[in-house]
Amino acid sequence: MTRVRLAVQAALLGVLSLNEAFAQAPPLLGSWPVPDPNALAVAPSGDVYVCGGVSQVLHFSSSGTLLGSWGSYGQGPGEFEYNPNGIAVAPDGSVYVADEFNSRIQQFTPAGVFVRMWGTRGTGDSQLLGPRGISVATNGHVFVTDWALCRVQEFTAVGEFVRVFGGCGYNLGQLSLPSDVVVTTGGEIVVAEDGNTRRLQRFDSGGAALATLEVVYPDLPRMSAQPYGVAVLPSGNLVLTDYSFSRVAEISLDGTLVRWWGSPGSGPGQFHGPLGIATSSDGTIYVADLQNNRIQVYGPMPTPVHRASWGELKSRFR
């Protein structure tokens, strides 16, 4: 076999491999028009809550029917200063909203009735300066990324301070503009960093740093992804929104890239500023496509395609 033929086959296999990865994108189930969607969360019931519109929380059924909304611009209970950037739903259905520009967390019933709020602007424990990402653990504890202070704070379900970890920097355990947080099925805490680090970090349930995760695509090897939102799939893998490359990626907890999909644009399956991401118990994925003013909904992930061995690949050309 000539060197030219080998080179052509290698190039062809490389293209096939990349196309094969893109073909693993989950089926696009639909698109819901939502003005300025920043963040979203899925309730145990399957309902979806979206931070969007004008300082509002929008409540949808799993099929996209608008069931209700609440909120308005302001500083009072149940009001938000600009669009909130984080939302999470507890196992009991309580809705928690990271009211970033009011530097506080607000709690609501599933129907949007105000329950309580906590947090004031500042740098001390229980104080907040730009709360963005928010996640609720199975025990009801609430984890909040304090964006401007590069840290994560943990609270009880009623807002009592538990602990803080992180701090500004680039080393393991330090954070650079943490934009989102999620608690895994195993109780670990994963934080997406929107700063220069372009990475995610894993922490144990007590806030001790375990590892950093960097996502690099085979077709874009010179620049890592810029994760903004992060969620957990039923398999235990993570899915993240990549704001820089207008993609969604799935990775394992050790950082292995499983698949990715999306490209810049406004067509089906394309993104323009993807921010929040959430998953349901059946593996459905919801993506807040900010500048396209929509939520894109993807079905459960298909089974990964078979990756042929080198011997199998060579046999195809005999």
Phi, psi and omega in degrees: 000130185286160178296325180297315180296319177298319181295318179297316180295320179296317178296318180297318179295324177297317178295317179299320181297316179294316179296325179297320179295316178297326182293348180275003177301142180289160181293136176281116184271334182171177181219128181252126177288121179218124180290129173050056179284123180260314187216161180204160181210152180250131179277162175304332178287346185098349176294156184239132178247132185233132169275113183192192182068219178248097179053050184227161165248127180253134184249118182242154166284170180295341179266000176098007176283128178288118182262339181170177178202159174206163178108156176200171181289134176158188183242000182276176177302133181080001178252157180227140175269103188068183184287131175295153183250006179207143179208144179211154179239130181280165177304332179272005178093353178299142182252125178248134182237129174275100183274081194305307189280350169262002177051054181203166174248135176243140179246139181226160169286169177301336180269000176095012177281129182296135179248303181197170173213156176210160180107141172226163180289125179166186186245000181276178175299137182075350174269157186225150176218081181092052177294129182238280182288149179209141181211150180242128178280170181296336177274004178091354179290146186249126178252132186230131172275124179265090195304306186290335181261003174055049182212169175238134176246142177249134179231159169286176182297339181254012172094013177281134182294135178248303181197168175224145176211163183109221185118150188291134178157182185242000181276170175302129181094343175264160186231152177234100179052067181292121186261335182206162180213147176214144176261126184281171179296336178270001177092359175286160180245124180247130184241131174267134181251126183265003183270204185291344183288331178050061185205173167245157175229143176256135176234153174281179186295343178263002177094008177278133183290137180250315185192158170254147181235126178239133182256120177235127180274144178300328182271355178224065191286349187267353182217131179280163179294158175248090183290139176241303177254153180215143179215168182248134175274162176303332178290345186098347175289164179256147168239143184221152172266137179249102186293323185294315186256008178054054182226167167238138182231148171248133177225157173278172182292343176268004176094002179292129178285121181267313180192167176208162176202163179108160177201164180295135178152183182241006179280175177302130180081359175259164183225151173223089182082053177291131182242271185288155177212144180212157181230153175257174184294339179266005177094002175295140183244132179244128183237128176277103182267083195308299189280351170267001176052056181199161168252127175258135186244127181242141178289171178306147182300135173289162175296131180306143180290157180293131176264113183291147174287168180297323179296319178296320181294318180296325183294337181292340185252010179279000000 
